[in-house]
Amino acid sequence: MRQLALSDEILLSVDKPTRYTGGEFNSRMDAQEAFDTFCTTFAMCFPDVYEIGMSNLGIQIIYDLFNRRPGTFCDRVFSPWTDLDPLMRQHHIPLFGLESQRPVKDFDFLGISLGYEMCYTNILQVLDLSDIPFHAEDRTWEHPIVIGGGSCTYNPEPIAPFFDLFYIGEGETQYWPLMDLYEQCREEGLSRREFLKKAGNLPGMYAPQFYTPVYHEDGTLADFVAEEGMPARIRKEIVHDVSDTFYPEAPIVPTMRVTQDRVVLEIMRGCIRGCRFCQAGMIYRPVRERSVEFLKDKAVKMLKNTGNEEITLSSLSSSDYRHLKELIEYLIDTFHGKGGVNISLPSLRIDAFSLDVMSRVQDIKKSSLTFAPEAGTQRLRDVINKGITEEDILEGSGLAFEGGWNRVKLYFMLGLPTETEEDMRGIAELSERIAERYYEIPKEKRAGKVQITASSSFFIPKPFTPFQWARMFPREEYLARARVVNQHMKEMKNKKSLSYQWHDADTTILEGVFARGDRRIAAVIEEAYRRGCFYDAWTETFHFDVWMQCFADCGLDPDFYIMRERPEDELFPWDFIDIGVNKRFLLREWHNAREGRVTPNCRAKCQGCGAACFGEGVCVEGSR
Amino acid sequence: MKVRVKFGKDGSARFAGHLDVMRYFQKALRRAEVPMVYTHGFSPHPVMSFAQPLGLGLSSEGEYFDLEVSESLTTPEEVARLQAQMAEGFSVTDWRLLPEKSQPAMAVIAAADYAVSIREGHEKPAGIFRDLPGAIARFRAQEKCLVTRETKKNTIETDLLPLIYEMRPDEADPETVFLRVSAGSVDNVRPEVVMEAFWRFAGCEPAPFDFAVRRLELYARAEDGRFVTLADMGVPVTEPLSDAPTEGEA
């Protein structure tokens, strides 16, 4: 049995001690020997608490891919919760890998998954507790190579000083070559800087310390200068054949309940829809479907090897996967009589087919329908290119109500470009019409009252979307908009069947700054961490006032990053990244948005966005 | 048919709480392809019930759950296929067929055995360990040993002594205390409570985490008053069994 890094006393003093003990089924039972004997060790970190991190698919894929490499050991690291953090400092216990229980500092690599901007201070907590210097240039071979991956690397600048490398794109392709290079450089006795220069020349790799941003007097970016020998532009990496690549067959089975307590099967990558607010829809282009044979095989193996009874078929728009019916029917048949399998299908369009599937794999009484109209009126839905109409929603809910459902969830955004009061009121009116549709059903055929829950978040413009030029609004304005919706909800005839919730505006502001921030923001993040900010994604540990004070003390104005509508010719901090989709296309879409012009999806008509440069997926469908 | 599975928890598994252990075994049983009987309805779940929750941090070699299955291999085969699905620290040690009409494990528990030692790095009070058998004898010779327990509504006072069935230095390790105490839904005695009372009686103040506790066994009381282990209420499976009607019979 492994020696644990934390004593019984500490483990019994903190909430949910299995967050820190490792040893889960399908984890590496040889972890401690592997750590001591293998040549390359990688600590894969998700900078949030265990139950969130273990629910992340990217972590599972990368973990599996590393541990398949001969002579390589990959461990997992998560953020200690706020109860353990002070105990580790008090007892001088360094942060450790869950499986080996060895200090993070003794690994060759520390990989940090960057899934959302609000985890940025947690990165510093991980470095701090691991006793690794915050700044890349202060590190030596004594310290692991700190590499970031995940969706926030599409604008890595606000956290650039804290990383030796960023991996931009899909992890499956370049990690093995990176490790080969690392082993070779160590063997040849190269300096850390020499290694990083070579690594920064691998496809998809960005070594920020060799790049210098230059600013205009007004604070906008004037130039982004690469040191000699470093690539000026970095193209994201993609997996070319998604049906012949790494995918875990025996994922780790957490002993404690995690957020996603189920097997996750990614059925395709990318999305054909082209919603103008959606970053994932742009950065993961082109759409690539996995073959149904690949998915059947992985699904059965994963369910068998984990003992899970639930599987999520994951993608950005599951209804667009062309073999969905075949896959679902195969799963239902295979597990029939063996306790069954519960299939959850996020991002599914509600129609006759999906309702039939849902009625077979879920409990109607317990499940609710989910629609994401995103905006309250058709005009605004055209602006954001959300290809769902009021008719679709009413028809889908009508079918569902007749099938026995009586709960509907609706997701909206407030603060979208061109939004007017009519659009805000439209949220209440659409909710009302869905309720009215329910009460058209004869009383004796209805399952009691209908419950319609509308919730709205505040829109945050993200890099590499047509809205990357858009402005945001002050927190008071956001709250005022939410109040307009709330007030109008109360004026509806069926107000008793409607409820409305809105997200916090403070985190919106900060997330907005991080999303489109530049390298100067790093100083604010560091200062906020030093003043005690971490776990900013959790309301109870988020201190907006401290953050605002840090901006002021660092001489930076958050409004510069969020309140300006950016000129069309402005150079952005993330422009050195090439995602295939080009800025010309994004700008054209920004114009189309403001004129309310809808753009057809990739399968209906190619728009020449630039992603065809990868020569894959939907871009070449039919031409092979 | 109903079977009773015996298992143990050591090392990191000691920190898995009761609900987590239940979910853990559901998954392990599915991985092992044990033919469980499921409840009907939209979210079918296996028919299983656990004997007695174990406190967080305790190790054990005497945990049990009952399970409804439609078929059973022999005891060694079932133990082996479940053991192959265990995470670190969990072990499956027995598989017994229960009589047709048997009460669930949790309803019959009457006593439990524990081994209590001083946790590594904690002080062993000389006053007690100079003569452990004598100290135990004096503790048990008191007229009464009242302990109080707070519930939501009021404070309950219990005399521990009649609920301690055995208390002595362990044969294998003379610095470990072996305890057999009352357990179950009425008069459940936590071993830590006995040890704390013992310490205080001997004039020592126990510190937090002083005691490392291991549960050794769980018992029911037979008709003649003797304690029988939960395992012994069932029999080992020596030939594969099936609930499905065999050919010709149907």
PDB file of N, CA and C in Angstrom, chain A residues 532-593:
ATOM      1  N   GLY A 532      -4.759  37.179  -1.057  1.00  0.00           N
ATOM      2  CA  GLY A 532      -5.656  36.141  -0.533  1.00  0.00           C
ATOM      3  C   GLY A 532      -6.734  35.649  -1.479  1.00  0.00           C
ATOM      4  N   CYS A 533      -6.750  36.112  -2.736  1.00  0.00           N
ATOM      5  CA  CYS A 533      -7.777  35.632  -3.668  1.00  0.00           C
ATOM      6  C   CYS A 533      -7.382  34.274  -4.242  1.00  0.00           C
ATOM      7  N   PHE A 534      -8.229  33.305  -4.110  1.00  0.00           N
ATOM      8  CA  PHE A 534      -8.177  32.088  -4.917  1.00  0.00           C
ATOM      9  C   PHE A 534      -9.538  31.421  -4.836  1.00  0.00           C
ATOM     10  N   TYR A 535      -9.751  30.393  -5.664  1.00  0.00           N
ATOM     11  CA  TYR A 535     -11.086  29.835  -5.835  1.00  0.00           C
ATOM     12  C   TYR A 535     -12.082  30.937  -6.196  1.00  0.00           C
ATOM     13  N   ASP A 536     -11.714  31.793  -7.158  1.00  0.00           N
ATOM     14  CA  ASP A 536     -12.598  32.883  -7.577  1.00  0.00           C
ATOM     15  C   ASP A 536     -13.852  32.392  -8.289  1.00  0.00           C
ATOM     16  N   ALA A 537     -13.811  31.131  -8.768  1.00  0.00           N
ATOM     17  CA  ALA A 537     -14.990  30.606  -9.454  1.00  0.00           C
ATOM     18  C   ALA A 537     -16.093  30.249  -8.453  1.00  0.00           C
ATOM     19  N   TRP A 538     -15.745  30.246  -7.179  1.00  0.00           N
ATOM     20  CA  TRP A 538     -16.721  29.885  -6.141  1.00  0.00           C
ATOM     21  C   TRP A 538     -17.180  31.178  -5.454  1.00  0.00           C
ATOM     22  N   THR A 539     -18.489  31.424  -5.457  1.00  0.00           N
ATOM     23  CA  THR A 539     -19.025  32.673  -4.906  1.00  0.00           C
ATOM     24  C   THR A 539     -18.531  32.965  -3.503  1.00  0.00           C
ATOM     25  N   GLU A 540     -18.455  31.923  -2.665  1.00  0.00           N
ATOM     26  CA  GLU A 540     -18.120  32.170  -1.262  1.00  0.00           C
ATOM     27  C   GLU A 540     -16.676  32.625  -1.065  1.00  0.00           C
ATOM     28  N   THR A 541     -15.829  32.394  -2.075  1.00  0.00           N
ATOM     29  CA  THR A 541     -14.434  32.797  -1.926  1.00  0.00           C
ATOM     30  C   THR A 541     -14.043  33.898  -2.911  1.00  0.00           C
ATOM     31  N   PHE A 542     -15.046  34.523  -3.542  1.00  0.00           N
ATOM     32  CA  PHE A 542     -14.760  35.551  -4.537  1.00  0.00           C
ATOM     33  C   PHE A 542     -14.865  36.939  -3.903  1.00  0.00           C
ATOM     34  N   HIS A 543     -13.814  37.738  -4.039  1.00  0.00           N
ATOM     35  CA  HIS A 543     -13.807  39.068  -3.416  1.00  0.00           C
ATOM     36  C   HIS A 543     -13.606  40.139  -4.469  1.00  0.00           C
ATOM     37  N   PHE A 544     -14.718  40.617  -5.022  1.00  0.00           N
ATOM     38  CA  PHE A 544     -14.679  41.579  -6.122  1.00  0.00           C
ATOM     39  C   PHE A 544     -13.918  42.846  -5.741  1.00  0.00           C
ATOM     40  N   ASP A 545     -14.145  43.342  -4.534  1.00  0.00           N
ATOM     41  CA  ASP A 545     -13.524  44.605  -4.110  1.00  0.00           C
ATOM     42  C   ASP A 545     -12.000  44.499  -4.071  1.00  0.00           C
ATOM     43  N   VAL A 546     -11.522  43.359  -3.584  1.00  0.00           N
ATOM     44  CA  VAL A 546     -10.064  43.158  -3.548  1.00  0.00           C
ATOM     45  C   VAL A 546      -9.500  43.212  -4.965  1.00  0.00           C
ATOM     46  N   TRP A 547     -10.190  42.568  -5.872  1.00  0.00           N
ATOM     47  CA  TRP A 547      -9.750  42.569  -7.273  1.00  0.00           C
ATOM     48  C   TRP A 547      -9.676  43.990  -7.834  1.00  0.00           C
ATOM     49  N   MET A 548     -10.729  44.764  -7.584  1.00  0.00           N
ATOM     50  CA  MET A 548     -10.768  46.115  -8.144  1.00  0.00           C
ATOM     51  C   MET A 548      -9.633  46.970  -7.567  1.00  0.00           C
ATOM     52  N   GLN A 549      -9.351  46.768  -6.285  1.00  0.00           N
ATOM     53  CA  GLN A 549      -8.255  47.494  -5.655  1.00  0.00           C
ATOM     54  C   GLN A 549      -6.916  47.104  -6.303  1.00  0.00           C
ATOM     55  N   CYS A 550      -6.773  45.811  -6.618  1.00  0.00           N
ATOM     56  CA  CYS A 550      -5.533  45.343  -7.247  1.00  0.00           C
ATOM     57  C   CYS A 550      -5.347  45.977  -8.627  1.00  0.00           C
ATOM     58  N   PHE A 551      -6.429  46.088  -9.379  1.00  0.00           N
ATOM     59  CA  PHE A 551      -6.330  46.770 -10.683  1.00  0.00           C
ATOM     60  C   PHE A 551      -5.821  48.194 -10.480  1.00  0.00           C
ATOM     61  N   ALA A 552      -6.448  48.887  -9.537  1.00  0.00           N
ATOM     62  CA  ALA A 552      -6.073  50.279  -9.281  1.00  0.00           C
ATOM     63  C   ALA A 552      -4.598  50.360  -8.879  1.00  0.00           C
ATOM     64  N   ASP A 553      -4.179  49.482  -7.963  1.00  0.00           N
ATOM     65  CA  ASP A 553      -2.811  49.531  -7.467  1.00  0.00           C
ATOM     66  C   ASP A 553      -1.788  49.144  -8.536  1.00  0.00           C
ATOM     67  N   CYS A 554      -2.210  48.352  -9.518  1.00  0.00           N
ATOM     68  CA  CYS A 554      -1.296  47.985 -10.601  1.00  0.00           C
ATOM     69  C   CYS A 554      -1.370  48.998 -11.739  1.00  0.00           C
ATOM     70  N   GLY A 555      -2.209  50.011 -11.591  1.00  0.00           N
ATOM     71  CA  GLY A 555      -2.302  51.056 -12.610  1.00  0.00           C
ATOM     72  C   GLY A 555      -3.008  50.601 -13.876  1.00  0.00           C
ATOM     73  N   LEU A 556      -3.904  49.641 -13.747  1.00  0.00           N
ATOM     74  CA  LEU A 556      -4.646  49.176 -14.929  1.00  0.00           C
ATOM     75  C   LEU A 556      -6.130  49.416 -14.723  1.00  0.00           C
ATOM     76  N   ASP A 557      -6.811  49.739 -15.826  1.00  0.00           N
ATOM     77  CA  ASP A 557      -8.228  50.043 -15.760  1.00  0.00           C
ATOM     78  C   ASP A 557      -9.014  48.904 -16.413  1.00  0.00           C
ATOM     79  N   PRO A 558      -9.834  48.184 -15.654  1.00  0.00           N
ATOM     80  CA  PRO A 558     -10.595  47.076 -16.248  1.00  0.00           C
ATOM     81  C   PRO A 558     -11.440  47.533 -17.437  1.00  0.00           C
ATOM     82  N   ASP A 559     -11.922  48.776 -17.379  1.00  0.00           N
ATOM     83  CA  ASP A 559     -12.784  49.275 -18.455  1.00  0.00           C
ATOM     84  C   ASP A 559     -12.084  49.283 -19.814  1.00  0.00           C
ATOM     85  N   PHE A 560     -10.753  49.481 -19.796  1.00  0.00           N
ATOM     86  CA  PHE A 560      -9.995  49.461 -21.041  1.00  0.00           C
ATOM     87  C   PHE A 560     -10.200  48.123 -21.763  1.00  0.00           C
ATOM     88  N   TYR A 561     -10.320  47.066 -21.010  1.00  0.00           N
ATOM     89  CA  TYR A 561     -10.418  45.730 -21.595  1.00  0.00           C
ATOM     90  C   TYR A 561     -11.839  45.340 -21.963  1.00  0.00           C
ATOM     91  N   ILE A 562     -12.827  45.940 -21.284  1.00  0.00           N
ATOM     92  CA  ILE A 562     -14.184  45.444 -21.524  1.00  0.00           C
ATOM     93  C   ILE A 562     -15.165  46.486 -22.056  1.00  0.00           C
ATOM     94  N   MET A 563     -14.947  47.766 -21.790  1.00  0.00           N
ATOM     95  CA  MET A 563     -15.969  48.747 -22.161  1.00  0.00           C
ATOM     96  C   MET A 563     -15.785  49.328 -23.559  1.00  0.00           C
ATOM     97  N   ARG A 564     -14.639  49.081 -24.167  1.00  0.00           N
ATOM     98  CA  ARG A 564     -14.403  49.650 -25.488  1.00  0.00           C
ATOM     99  C   ARG A 564     -14.955  48.744 -26.563  1.00  0.00           C
ATOM    100  N   GLU A 565     -15.659  49.285 -27.547  1.00  0.00           N
ATOM    101  CA  GLU A 565     -15.846  48.514 -28.761  1.00  0.00           C
ATOM    102  C   GLU A 565     -14.541  48.678 -29.522  1.00  0.00           C
ATOM    103  N   ARG A 566     -13.868  47.570 -29.806  1.00  0.00           N
ATOM    104  CA  ARG A 566     -12.528  47.664 -30.391  1.00  0.00           C
ATOM    105  C   ARG A 566     -12.590  48.032 -31.866  1.00  0.00           C
ATOM    106  N   PRO A 567     -11.690  48.923 -32.319  1.00  0.00           N
ATOM    107  CA  PRO A 567     -11.658  49.254 -33.745  1.00  0.00           C
ATOM    108  C   PRO A 567     -11.321  48.012 -34.568  1.00  0.00           C
ATOM    109  N   GLU A 568     -11.798  48.007 -35.808  1.00  0.00           N
ATOM    110  CA  GLU A 568     -11.632  46.800 -36.631  1.00  0.00           C
ATOM    111  C   GLU A 568     -10.181  46.495 -36.959  1.00  0.00           C
ATOM    112  N   ASP A 569      -9.328  47.506 -36.892  1.00  0.00           N
ATOM    113  CA  ASP A 569      -7.929  47.238 -37.250  1.00  0.00           C
ATOM    114  C   ASP A 569      -7.031  47.046 -36.023  1.00  0.00           C
ATOM    115  N   GLU A 570      -7.627  46.910 -34.850  1.00  0.00           N
ATOM    116  CA  GLU A 570      -6.803  46.741 -33.637  1.00  0.00           C
ATOM    117  C   GLU A 570      -6.097  45.383 -33.636  1.00  0.00           C
ATOM    118  N   LEU A 571      -4.837  45.410 -33.215  1.00  0.00           N
ATOM    119  CA  LEU A 571      -4.072  44.171 -33.063  1.00  0.00           C
ATOM    120  C   LEU A 571      -4.417  43.574 -31.696  1.00  0.00           C
ATOM    121  N   PHE A 572      -4.851  42.331 -31.681  1.00  0.00           N
ATOM    122  CA  PHE A 572      -5.238  41.698 -30.415  1.00  0.00           C
ATOM    123  C   PHE A 572      -4.092  40.868 -29.835  1.00  0.00           C
ATOM    124  N   PRO A 573      -4.069  40.730 -28.516  1.00  0.00           N
ATOM    125  CA  PRO A 573      -2.986  39.959 -27.881  1.00  0.00           C
ATOM    126  C   PRO A 573      -2.925  38.502 -28.364  1.00  0.00           C
ATOM    127  N   TRP A 574      -4.057  37.982 -28.871  1.00  0.00           N
ATOM    128  CA  TRP A 574      -4.108  36.578 -29.289  1.00  0.00           C
ATOM    129  C   TRP A 574      -3.944  36.407 -30.804  1.00  0.00           C
ATOM    130  N   ASP A 575      -3.686  37.500 -31.505  1.00  0.00           N
ATOM    131  CA  ASP A 575      -3.622  37.421 -32.971  1.00  0.00           C
ATOM    132  C   ASP A 575      -2.438  36.598 -33.489  1.00  0.00           C
ATOM    133  N   PHE A 576      -1.453  36.332 -32.643  1.00  0.00           N
ATOM    134  CA  PHE A 576      -0.316  35.518 -33.101  1.00  0.00           C
ATOM    135  C   PHE A 576      -0.694  34.041 -33.210  1.00  0.00           C
ATOM    136  N   ILE A 577      -1.876  33.696 -32.697  1.00  0.00           N
ATOM    137  CA  ILE A 577      -2.335  32.306 -32.786  1.00  0.00           C
ATOM    138  C   ILE A 577      -3.167  32.143 -34.049  1.00  0.00           C
ATOM    139  N   ASP A 578      -2.909  31.053 -34.751  1.00  0.00           N
ATOM    140  CA  ASP A 578      -3.626  30.767 -35.986  1.00  0.00           C
ATOM    141  C   ASP A 578      -4.533  29.569 -35.738  1.00  0.00           C
ATOM    142  N   ILE A 579      -5.847  29.813 -35.673  1.00  0.00           N
ATOM    143  CA  ILE A 579      -6.759  28.688 -35.421  1.00  0.00           C
ATOM    144  C   ILE A 579      -7.343  28.140 -36.719  1.00  0.00           C
ATOM    145  N   GLY A 580      -6.837  28.596 -37.832  1.00  0.00           N
ATOM    146  CA  GLY A 580      -7.405  28.172 -39.118  1.00  0.00           C
ATOM    147  C   GLY A 580      -8.462  29.169 -39.560  1.00  0.00           C
ATOM    148  N   VAL A 581      -9.465  29.357 -38.725  1.00  0.00           N
ATOM    149  CA  VAL A 581     -10.487  30.372 -38.994  1.00  0.00           C
ATOM    150  C   VAL A 581      -9.787  31.732 -38.968  1.00  0.00           C
ATOM    151  N   ASN A 582      -9.967  32.545 -40.029  1.00  0.00           N
ATOM    152  CA  ASN A 582      -9.179  33.772 -40.087  1.00  0.00           C
ATOM    153  C   ASN A 582      -9.951  35.019 -39.645  1.00  0.00           C
ATOM    154  N   LYS A 583      -9.197  36.059 -39.387  1.00  0.00           N
ATOM    155  CA  LYS A 583      -9.774  37.287 -38.845  1.00  0.00           C
ATOM    156  C   LYS A 583     -10.720  37.947 -39.855  1.00  0.00           C
ATOM    157  N   ARG A 584     -10.432  37.753 -41.145  1.00  0.00           N
ATOM    158  CA  ARG A 584     -11.304  38.311 -42.190  1.00  0.00           C
ATOM    159  C   ARG A 584     -12.721  37.752 -42.064  1.00  0.00           C
ATOM    160  N   PHE A 585     -12.786  36.416 -41.877  1.00  0.00           N
ATOM    161  CA  PHE A 585     -14.089  35.767 -41.737  1.00  0.00           C
ATOM    162  C   PHE A 585     -14.803  36.267 -40.482  1.00  0.00           C
ATOM    163  N   LEU A 586     -14.045  36.370 -39.389  1.00  0.00           N
ATOM    164  CA  LEU A 586     -14.654  36.806 -38.131  1.00  0.00           C
ATOM    165  C   LEU A 586     -15.200  38.226 -38.265  1.00  0.00           C
ATOM    166  N   LEU A 587     -14.451  39.064 -38.978  1.00  0.00           N
ATOM    167  CA  LEU A 587     -14.882  40.444 -39.164  1.00  0.00           C
ATOM    168  C   LEU A 587     -16.147  40.508 -40.035  1.00  0.00           C
ATOM    169  N   ARG A 588     -16.163  39.647 -41.071  1.00  0.00           N
ATOM    170  CA  ARG A 588     -17.343  39.597 -41.940  1.00  0.00           C
ATOM    171  C   ARG A 588     -18.561  39.195 -41.106  1.00  0.00           C
ATOM    172  N   GLU A 589     -18.357  38.236 -40.209  1.00  0.00           N
ATOM    173  CA  GLU A 589     -19.441  37.788 -39.345  1.00  0.00           C
ATOM    174  C   GLU A 589     -19.862  38.880 -38.359  1.00  0.00           C
ATOM    175  N   TRP A 590     -18.912  39.672 -37.918  1.00  0.00           N
ATOM    176  CA  TRP A 590     -19.206  40.804 -37.016  1.00  0.00           C
ATOM    177  C   TRP A 590     -20.105  41.803 -37.749  1.00  0.00           C
ATOM    178  N   HIS A 591     -19.808  42.027 -39.038  1.00  0.00           N
ATOM    179  CA  HIS A 591     -20.670  42.908 -39.843  1.00  0.00           C
ATOM    180  C   HIS A 591     -22.042  42.279 -40.052  1.00  0.00           C
ATOM    181  N   ASN A 592     -22.062  41.014 -40.411  1.00  0.00           N
ATOM    182  CA  ASN A 592     -23.335  40.316 -40.615  1.00  0.00           C
ATOM    183  C   ASN A 592     -24.202  40.392 -39.355  1.00  0.00           C
ATOM    184  N   ALA A 593     -23.546  40.242 -38.213  1.00  0.00           N
ATOM    185  CA  ALA A 593     -24.279  40.266 -36.944  1.00  0.00           C
ATOM    186  C   ALA A 593     -25.001  41.603 -36.805  1.00  0.00           C
TER     187      ALA A 593
END
